[in-house]
Tab-separated table of C-alpha atoms in Angstrom:
chain	number	residue	atom	x	y	z
A	248	UNK	CA	11.769	19.317	-1.660
A	249	UNK	CA	12.848	17.648	1.544
A	250	UNK	CA	11.093	17.554	4.909
A	251	UNK	CA	13.099	16.634	7.988
A	252	UNK	CA	10.611	14.672	10.094
A	253	UNK	CA	13.068	14.176	12.940
A	254	UNK	CA	11.785	10.658	13.577
A	255	UNK	CA	11.459	7.455	11.588
A	256	UNK	CA	8.368	7.547	9.297
A	257	UNK	CA	6.281	4.494	8.458
A	258	UNK	CA	3.696	5.669	5.933
A	259	UNK	CA	2.780	8.558	3.642
A	260	UNK	CA	-0.433	9.770	2.022
A	261	UNK	CA	-1.473	12.833	0.026
A	262	UNK	CA	-4.710	14.760	0.436
A	263	UNK	CA	-7.138	13.904	-2.408
A	264	UNK	CA	-7.555	17.522	-3.565
A	265	UNK	CA	-5.278	19.910	-1.647
A	266	UNK	CA	-1.522	20.316	-1.398
A	267	UNK	CA	-1.201	18.442	1.879
A	268	UNK	CA	0.934	15.404	2.658
A	269	UNK	CA	0.751	13.326	5.839
A	270	UNK	CA	3.114	10.908	7.520
A	271	UNK	CA	2.968	8.598	10.536
A	272	UNK	CA	5.998	8.459	12.830
A	273	UNK	CA	7.571	5.886	15.125
A	274	UNK	CA	6.649	8.104	18.087
A	275	UNK	CA	2.926	7.662	17.376
A	276	UNK	CA	2.667	11.189	16.000
A	277	UNK	CA	0.674	12.157	12.918
A	278	UNK	CA	2.160	15.087	10.977
A	279	UNK	CA	0.681	16.988	8.018
A	280	UNK	CA	2.576	19.449	5.813
A	281	UNK	CA	1.422	21.941	3.209
A	282	UNK	CA	3.652	22.007	0.151
A	283	UNK	CA	3.974	24.072	-3.022
A	284	UNK	CA	6.459	24.270	-5.859
A	285	UNK	CA	9.509	26.465	-5.137
A	286	UNK	CA	8.646	26.964	-1.475
A	287	UNK	CA	9.522	25.346	1.825
A	288	UNK	CA	6.881	22.885	3.079
A	289	UNK	CA	5.031	24.132	6.159
A	290	UNK	CA	3.907	21.877	8.984
A	291	UNK	CA	0.226	22.551	9.611
A	292	UNK	CA	-0.581	19.745	12.045
A	293	UNK	CA	1.176	17.526	14.551
A	294	UNK	CA	-0.820	15.378	16.954
A	295	UNK	CA	-0.106	12.402	19.189
A	296	UNK	CA	-2.387	9.832	17.566
A	297	UNK	CA	-1.133	6.632	19.228
A	298	UNK	CA	0.734	5.404	22.282
A	299	UNK	CA	2.957	3.331	19.971
A	300	UNK	CA	4.182	3.953	16.431
A	301	UNK	CA	1.815	5.265	13.753
A	302	UNK	CA	2.350	2.588	11.121
A	303	UNK	CA	-0.296	3.385	8.548
A	304	UNK	CA	-2.622	6.214	7.503
A	305	UNK	CA	-5.101	7.274	4.834
A	306	UNK	CA	-7.128	10.406	4.150
A	307	UNK	CA	-10.883	9.675	4.142
A	308	UNK	CA	-14.174	11.560	3.714
A	309	UNK	CA	-12.823	13.710	0.846
A	310	UNK	CA	-9.825	14.622	2.956
A	311	UNK	CA	-11.787	15.963	5.928
A	312	UNK	CA	-10.315	13.310	8.217
A	313	UNK	CA	-7.373	10.958	8.336
A	314	UNK	CA	-7.443	7.415	9.730
A	315	UNK	CA	-4.362	5.913	11.380
A	316	UNK	CA	-3.407	2.474	12.700
A	317	UNK	CA	-0.819	1.345	15.227
A	318	UNK	CA	0.759	-1.600	17.078
A	319	UNK	CA	-1.332	-0.432	20.048
A	320	UNK	CA	-4.196	-2.150	18.147
A	321	UNK	CA	-6.192	1.059	17.828
A	322	UNK	CA	-7.614	2.836	14.789
A	323	UNK	CA	-7.999	6.593	15.192
A	324	UNK	CA	-9.863	9.140	13.074
A	325	UNK	CA	-8.423	12.674	13.280
A	326	UNK	CA	-9.961	15.899	11.962
A	327	UNK	CA	-7.531	17.342	9.414
A	328	UNK	CA	-8.316	21.009	10.131
A	329	UNK	CA	-8.442	20.993	13.914
A	330	UNK	CA	-6.370	17.937	14.822
A	331	UNK	CA	-9.159	16.817	17.121
A	332	UNK	CA	-9.355	13.126	17.923
A	333	UNK	CA	-12.778	12.515	16.322
A	334	UNK	CA	-13.111	8.866	17.287
A	335	UNK	CA	-10.763	6.310	18.791
A	336	UNK	CA	-11.505	2.609	18.403
A	337	UNK	CA	-9.724	0.539	21.029
A	338	UNK	CA	-8.913	-3.080	20.204
A	339	UNK	CA	-9.824	-2.615	16.544
A	340	UNK	CA	-7.583	-5.592	15.838
A	341	UNK	CA	-6.150	-8.379	17.945
A	342	UNK	CA	-2.635	-7.526	16.753
A	343	UNK	CA	-0.636	-4.552	15.489
A	344	UNK	CA	-2.437	-2.666	12.708
A	345	UNK	CA	-0.015	-2.598	9.798
A	346	UNK	CA	-1.918	-1.324	6.725
A	347	UNK	CA	-4.997	0.760	5.880
A	348	UNK	CA	-6.304	1.312	2.328
A	349	UNK	CA	-9.307	3.069	0.820
A	350	UNK	CA	-11.794	0.863	-1.016
A	351	UNK	CA	-14.914	2.843	-1.957
A	352	UNK	CA	-16.107	6.285	-0.893
A	353	UNK	CA	-17.564	4.732	2.242
A	354	UNK	CA	-15.363	1.691	2.868
A	355	UNK	CA	-11.795	1.138	4.048
A	356	UNK	CA	-9.803	-1.977	4.904
A	357	UNK	CA	-7.287	-2.460	7.695
A	358	UNK	CA	-4.835	-5.316	8.199
A	359	UNK	CA	-2.656	-6.545	11.039
A	360	UNK	CA	0.484	-8.473	11.940
A	361	UNK	CA	-1.359	-11.780	12.370
A	362	UNK	CA	-2.815	-11.865	8.855
A	363	UNK	CA	-6.303	-10.544	9.631
A	364	UNK	CA	-8.052	-8.059	7.316
A	365	UNK	CA	-11.080	-6.067	8.460
A	366	UNK	CA	-13.543	-4.016	6.449
A	367	UNK	CA	-15.093	-0.826	7.805
A	368	UNK	CA	-18.273	0.741	6.421
A	369	UNK	CA	-18.242	4.446	7.216
A	370	UNK	CA	-21.972	4.814	6.489
A	371	UNK	CA	-22.956	2.020	8.869
A	372	UNK	CA	-20.162	3.256	11.147
A	373	UNK	CA	-19.004	-0.237	12.025
A	374	UNK	CA	-16.931	-3.216	10.987
A	375	UNK	CA	-18.675	-5.022	8.150
A	376	UNK	CA	-16.500	-8.079	7.664
A	377	UNK	CA	-13.237	-9.858	8.381
A	378	UNK	CA	-10.862	-12.236	6.581
A	379	UNK	CA	-8.351	-14.427	8.402
A	380	UNK	CA	-6.467	-15.802	5.443
A	381	UNK	CA	-2.744	-15.336	6.144
A	382	UNK	CA	-0.406	-16.782	8.770
A	383	UNK	CA	1.951	-13.802	8.901
A	384	UNK	CA	1.701	-10.020	8.724
A	385	UNK	CA	-0.142	-8.312	5.882
A	386	UNK	CA	2.517	-6.314	4.058
A	387	UNK	CA	0.387	-4.490	1.489
A	388	UNK	CA	-3.087	-4.290	-0.065
A	389	UNK	CA	-4.632	-2.931	-3.253
A	390	UNK	CA	-8.205	-2.790	-4.520
A	391	UNK	CA	-9.719	-3.853	-7.853
A	392	UNK	CA	-12.745	-1.557	-7.994
A	393	UNK	CA	-14.303	-3.135	-11.102
A	394	UNK	CA	-14.614	-6.551	-9.477
A	395	UNK	CA	-14.832	-5.306	-5.865
A	396	UNK	CA	-11.921	-7.503	-4.824
A	397	UNK	CA	-9.160	-6.746	-2.347
A	398	UNK	CA	-5.700	-8.131	-3.116
A	399	UNK	CA	-3.311	-8.608	-0.195
A	400	UNK	CA	0.283	-9.781	0.187
A	401	UNK	CA	1.817	-11.297	3.265
A	402	UNK	CA	5.070	-12.201	4.923
A	403	UNK	CA	3.950	-15.842	4.703
A	404	UNK	CA	4.802	-15.726	0.977
A	405	UNK	CA	1.255	-15.837	-0.366
A	406	UNK	CA	-1.141	-13.529	-2.139
A	407	UNK	CA	-4.879	-13.521	-1.437
A	408	UNK	CA	-7.932	-12.159	-3.239
A	409	UNK	CA	-10.956	-11.304	-1.072
A	410	UNK	CA	-14.414	-10.619	-2.490
A	411	UNK	CA	-15.809	-7.528	-0.763
A	412	UNK	CA	-19.385	-8.161	-1.899
A	413	UNK	CA	-19.626	-11.728	-0.571
A	414	UNK	CA	-17.143	-11.425	2.325
A	415	UNK	CA	-15.370	-14.536	1.061
A	416	UNK	CA	-11.800	-15.344	0.058
A	417	UNK	CA	-11.889	-15.899	-3.699
A	418	UNK	CA	-8.316	-17.081	-4.243
A	419	UNK	CA	-5.042	-17.675	-2.542
A	420	UNK	CA	-1.720	-18.358	-4.212
A	421	UNK	CA	0.604	-21.200	-3.416
A	422	UNK	CA	3.479	-20.369	-1.098
A	423	UNK	CA	6.371	-18.610	-2.805
A	424	UNK	CA	9.953	-18.950	-1.693
A	425	UNK	CA	10.082	-15.432	-0.348
A	426	UNK	CA	8.107	-12.838	1.599
A	427	UNK	CA	5.767	-10.700	-0.508
A	428	UNK	CA	6.172	-7.047	0.489
A	429	UNK	CA	4.233	-4.887	-1.977
A	430	UNK	CA	1.522	-5.183	-4.623
A	431	UNK	CA	-0.104	-3.283	-7.512
A	432	UNK	CA	-2.610	-4.174	-10.246
A	433	UNK	CA	-1.620	-3.308	-13.831
A	434	UNK	CA	-2.321	-4.021	-17.508
A	435	UNK	CA	-5.959	-2.948	-17.155
A	436	UNK	CA	-6.571	-5.442	-14.368
A	437	UNK	CA	-4.919	-8.389	-16.092
A	438	UNK	CA	-1.708	-8.493	-14.046
A	439	UNK	CA	-0.909	-8.370	-10.342
A	440	UNK	CA	2.688	-7.377	-9.569
A	441	UNK	CA	4.340	-8.266	-6.243
A	442	UNK	CA	7.650	-7.072	-4.825
A	443	UNK	CA	9.622	-9.568	-2.741
A	444	UNK	CA	12.275	-9.672	-0.045
A	445	UNK	CA	14.809	-11.063	-2.546
A	446	UNK	CA	14.299	-8.208	-5.020
A	447	UNK	CA	12.347	-10.208	-7.603
A	448	UNK	CA	9.067	-8.981	-9.078
A	449	UNK	CA	6.435	-11.731	-9.308
A	450	UNK	CA	3.754	-11.311	-11.991
A	451	UNK	CA	0.403	-13.049	-11.492
A	452	UNK	CA	-2.296	-13.202	-14.172
A	453	UNK	CA	-5.776	-12.325	-12.949
A	454	UNK	CA	-7.733	-15.534	-12.372
A	455	UNK	CA	-4.543	-17.620	-12.394
A	456	UNK	CA	-3.333	-17.194	-8.838
A	457	UNK	CA	-1.896	-20.629	-8.096
A	458	UNK	CA	1.550	-19.534	-9.234
A	459	UNK	CA	3.124	-16.508	-10.887
A	460	UNK	CA	3.224	-16.381	-14.676
A	461	UNK	CA	6.485	-14.380	-14.849
A	462	UNK	CA	9.422	-13.382	-12.684
A	463	UNK	CA	11.533	-10.277	-13.212
A	464	UNK	CA	14.768	-11.243	-11.475
A	465	UNK	CA	17.070	-8.474	-12.728
A	466	UNK	CA	15.531	-5.515	-10.935
A	467	UNK	CA	17.494	-5.495	-7.691
A	468	UNK	CA	19.374	-7.736	-5.250
A	469	UNK	CA	17.584	-5.823	-2.496
A	470	UNK	CA	14.046	-6.080	-1.182
A	471	UNK	CA	11.339	-4.265	-3.162
A	472	UNK	CA	9.571	-2.617	-0.232
A	473	UNK	CA	7.307	-0.276	-2.210
A	474	UNK	CA	5.454	-0.372	-5.528
A	475	UNK	CA	3.523	2.533	-7.037
A	476	UNK	CA	1.620	2.177	-10.305
A	477	UNK	CA	2.525	4.963	-12.745
A	478	UNK	CA	0.316	3.770	-15.622
A	479	UNK	CA	-0.874	0.435	-17.024
A	480	UNK	CA	2.595	-0.437	-18.360
A	481	UNK	CA	4.979	1.188	-15.865
A	482	UNK	CA	5.526	0.927	-12.140
A	483	UNK	CA	7.760	2.874	-9.750
A	484	UNK	CA	9.722	0.704	-7.317
A	485	UNK	CA	11.303	1.608	-3.993
A	486	UNK	CA	14.032	-0.743	-2.795
A	487	UNK	CA	15.917	-1.526	0.375
A	488	UNK	CA	19.065	0.137	-0.977
A	489	UNK	CA	17.268	3.494	-1.293
A	490	UNK	CA	16.940	3.444	-5.092
A	491	UNK	CA	13.728	4.437	-6.872
A	492	UNK	CA	13.318	3.008	-10.391
A	493	UNK	CA	10.844	3.321	-13.234
A	494	UNK	CA	10.152	-0.214	-14.439
A	495	UNK	CA	8.306	-1.459	-17.514
A	496	UNK	CA	6.023	-4.476	-17.233
A	497	UNK	CA	5.727	-6.945	-20.142
A	498	UNK	CA	8.262	-6.465	-21.510
A	499	UNK	CA	9.898	-6.364	-18.082
A	500	UNK	CA	12.779	-3.925	-18.023
A	501	UNK	CA	14.335	-1.187	-15.952
A	502	UNK	CA	13.428	1.924	-17.928
A	503	UNK	CA	15.584	4.154	-15.760
A	504	UNK	CA	16.662	4.854	-12.181
A	505	UNK	CA	14.776	8.035	-11.329
A	506	UNK	CA	15.925	8.917	-7.810
A	507	UNK	CA	17.968	7.832	-4.830
A	508	UNK	CA	16.236	8.685	-1.588
A	509	UNK	CA	19.182	7.680	0.598
A	510	UNK	CA	21.244	4.619	1.394
A	511	UNK	CA	18.384	3.394	3.583
A	512	UNK	CA	15.246	1.435	2.597
A	513	UNK	CA	12.410	3.274	0.857
A	514	UNK	CA	9.440	2.535	3.120
A	515	UNK	CA	6.570	3.942	1.018
A	516	UNK	CA	5.846	5.835	-2.195
A	517	UNK	CA	2.798	7.962	-3.090
A	518	UNK	CA	1.599	10.452	-5.709
A	519	UNK	CA	0.203	13.900	-5.017
A	520	UNK	CA	-3.437	14.370	-6.023
A	521	UNK	CA	-2.450	16.015	-9.320
A	522	UNK	CA	0.421	13.568	-9.899
A	523	UNK	CA	2.925	16.417	-10.084
A	524	UNK	CA	4.930	15.126	-7.142
A	525	UNK	CA	6.204	11.739	-6.037
A	526	UNK	CA	6.538	11.353	-2.291
A	527	UNK	CA	8.980	8.959	-0.644
A	528	UNK	CA	9.927	8.175	2.947
A	529	UNK	CA	12.908	6.279	4.284
A	530	UNK	CA	14.836	5.371	7.394
A	531	UNK	CA	16.822	8.596	7.040
A	532	UNK	CA	13.875	10.328	8.786
A	533	UNK	CA	13.027	12.471	5.767
A	534	UNK	CA	10.019	12.855	3.511
A	535	UNK	CA	11.044	13.844	0.003
A	536	UNK	CA	8.844	15.358	-2.690
A	537	UNK	CA	10.169	14.788	-6.192
A	538	UNK	CA	8.990	16.757	-9.244
A	539	UNK	CA	7.781	14.013	-11.599
A	540	UNK	CA	8.426	16.040	-14.746
A	541	UNK	CA	12.064	16.429	-13.728
A	542	UNK	CA	12.379	12.761	-12.805
A	543	UNK	CA	10.843	11.326	-15.948
A	544	UNK	CA	11.881	13.813	-18.643
A	545	UNK	CA	14.467	11.418	-20.080
A	546	UNK	CA	12.593	8.162	-19.573
A	547	UNK	CA	10.944	8.116	-22.994
A	548	UNK	CA	14.283	7.650	-24.765
A	549	UNK	CA	15.667	5.007	-22.453
A	550	UNK	CA	16.101	1.555	-23.930
A	551	UNK	CA	18.217	-0.149	-21.292
A	552	UNK	CA	16.882	-3.026	-19.256
A	553	UNK	CA	16.292	-6.736	-19.294
A	554	UNK	CA	13.507	-8.641	-20.985
A	555	UNK	CA	11.763	-11.320	-18.962
A	556	UNK	CA	10.578	-14.686	-20.180
A	557	UNK	CA	7.425	-14.704	-22.307
A	558	UNK	CA	4.025	-14.436	-20.676
A	559	UNK	CA	2.573	-17.887	-20.192
A	560	UNK	CA	-1.083	-17.404	-19.294
A	561	UNK	CA	-2.281	-19.884	-21.891
A	562	UNK	CA	-0.258	-22.695	-20.334
A	563	UNK	CA	-1.579	-22.242	-16.811
A	564	UNK	CA	-4.438	-23.970	-15.017
A	565	UNK	CA	-7.380	-21.814	-14.042
A	566	UNK	CA	-7.833	-21.334	-10.315
A	567	UNK	CA	-10.719	-23.250	-8.814
A	568	UNK	CA	-11.845	-20.091	-7.016
A	569	UNK	CA	-11.176	-21.489	-3.545
A	570	UNK	CA	-8.514	-20.412	-1.068
A	571	UNK	CA	-5.590	-22.824	-0.852
A	572	UNK	CA	-5.025	-24.839	2.295
A	573	UNK	CA	-2.043	-24.264	4.547
A	574	UNK	CA	-0.564	-25.784	7.681
A	575	UNK	CA	-2.795	-23.616	9.836
A	576	UNK	CA	-5.784	-23.631	7.505
A	577	UNK	CA	-7.558	-20.748	5.812
A	578	UNK	CA	-10.808	-19.402	7.118
A	579	UNK	CA	-13.117	-16.453	6.704
A	580	UNK	CA	-15.582	-15.000	9.120
A	581	UNK	CA	-18.201	-12.289	9.194
A	582	UNK	CA	-18.215	-9.730	11.935
A	583	UNK	CA	-21.621	-8.600	13.114
A	584	UNK	CA	-22.221	-4.872	13.009
A	585	UNK	CA	-22.287	-3.410	16.473
A	586	UNK	CA	-22.101	-0.054	18.158
A	587	UNK	CA	-18.906	-1.152	19.949
A	588	UNK	CA	-16.960	-0.796	16.690
A	589	UNK	CA	-18.526	2.479	15.651
A	590	UNK	CA	-15.521	4.733	15.181
A	591	UNK	CA	-17.065	6.876	12.436
A	592	UNK	CA	-20.141	7.725	14.515
A	593	UNK	CA	-19.237	11.362	15.087
A	594	UNK	CA	-17.696	12.124	11.697
């Protein structure tokens, strides 16, 4: 299925239980479509959420609302059924809001173009903490629920691990030679996989964040803009050349190309709530829904690909648990709870 959005999309998210998919557009609009197999997707909501582009979005509160972020520095909560602007938080960040991710049932994280990450507690209805750990934009984030740690990648070429319980930065990697664009956690929490501007996948071992333990250099000569974990051993990659691949991790190999969105970069990838569909967005102004059974039916017999060098965890030094220094320094700060940042108050 293909949805012509008419404008450049920046992010995609699926409803946690219904057949709804949302996207944020360069115009600042939030659009939601209802989809079903063998039928044309129907647009059920279109609202002007921001004065500038809608860069990031996530369904929250069991799908009753959707939170969006923008370069206008606002975070907006919109009612999914009515499209009503539930709450609008002005100056949520000091720079363009670039990413939002769900953490727990009552906590989300947002990140901006100046490397700042903020936590929001929906029960307390306020900001509960902040990390200023990166010197460049936050490109992606993922959450390790077992350890309550948030992993973030940045255009400054580093990866950080923030402890949600203590509001402290647990680890920060050394600077890599390239921008880190995307991140997932795999191998039952033992490996962190990062996509880079050069097309290499960097593999970090949990607790050994000074440097990567492996590099998969044969994936693509183009930037790996999007990563989506399929299972503990396989990841779906979206690249700058529009190709979507199923990739095995340790051994590192291209299992098979599974789709080609277009000749333009794949901005984001996401699964439907039942994992029947893979959603992708690109600069061709379309949102595509791929039937996963059709895409992956031949993957089990594929043996092509390239093996990476052996895993070398045992030869690495254990991180000292402290964030690494940089030219600008690394710092963390707590943000006091206040009614001025209460954007969930009416939800």
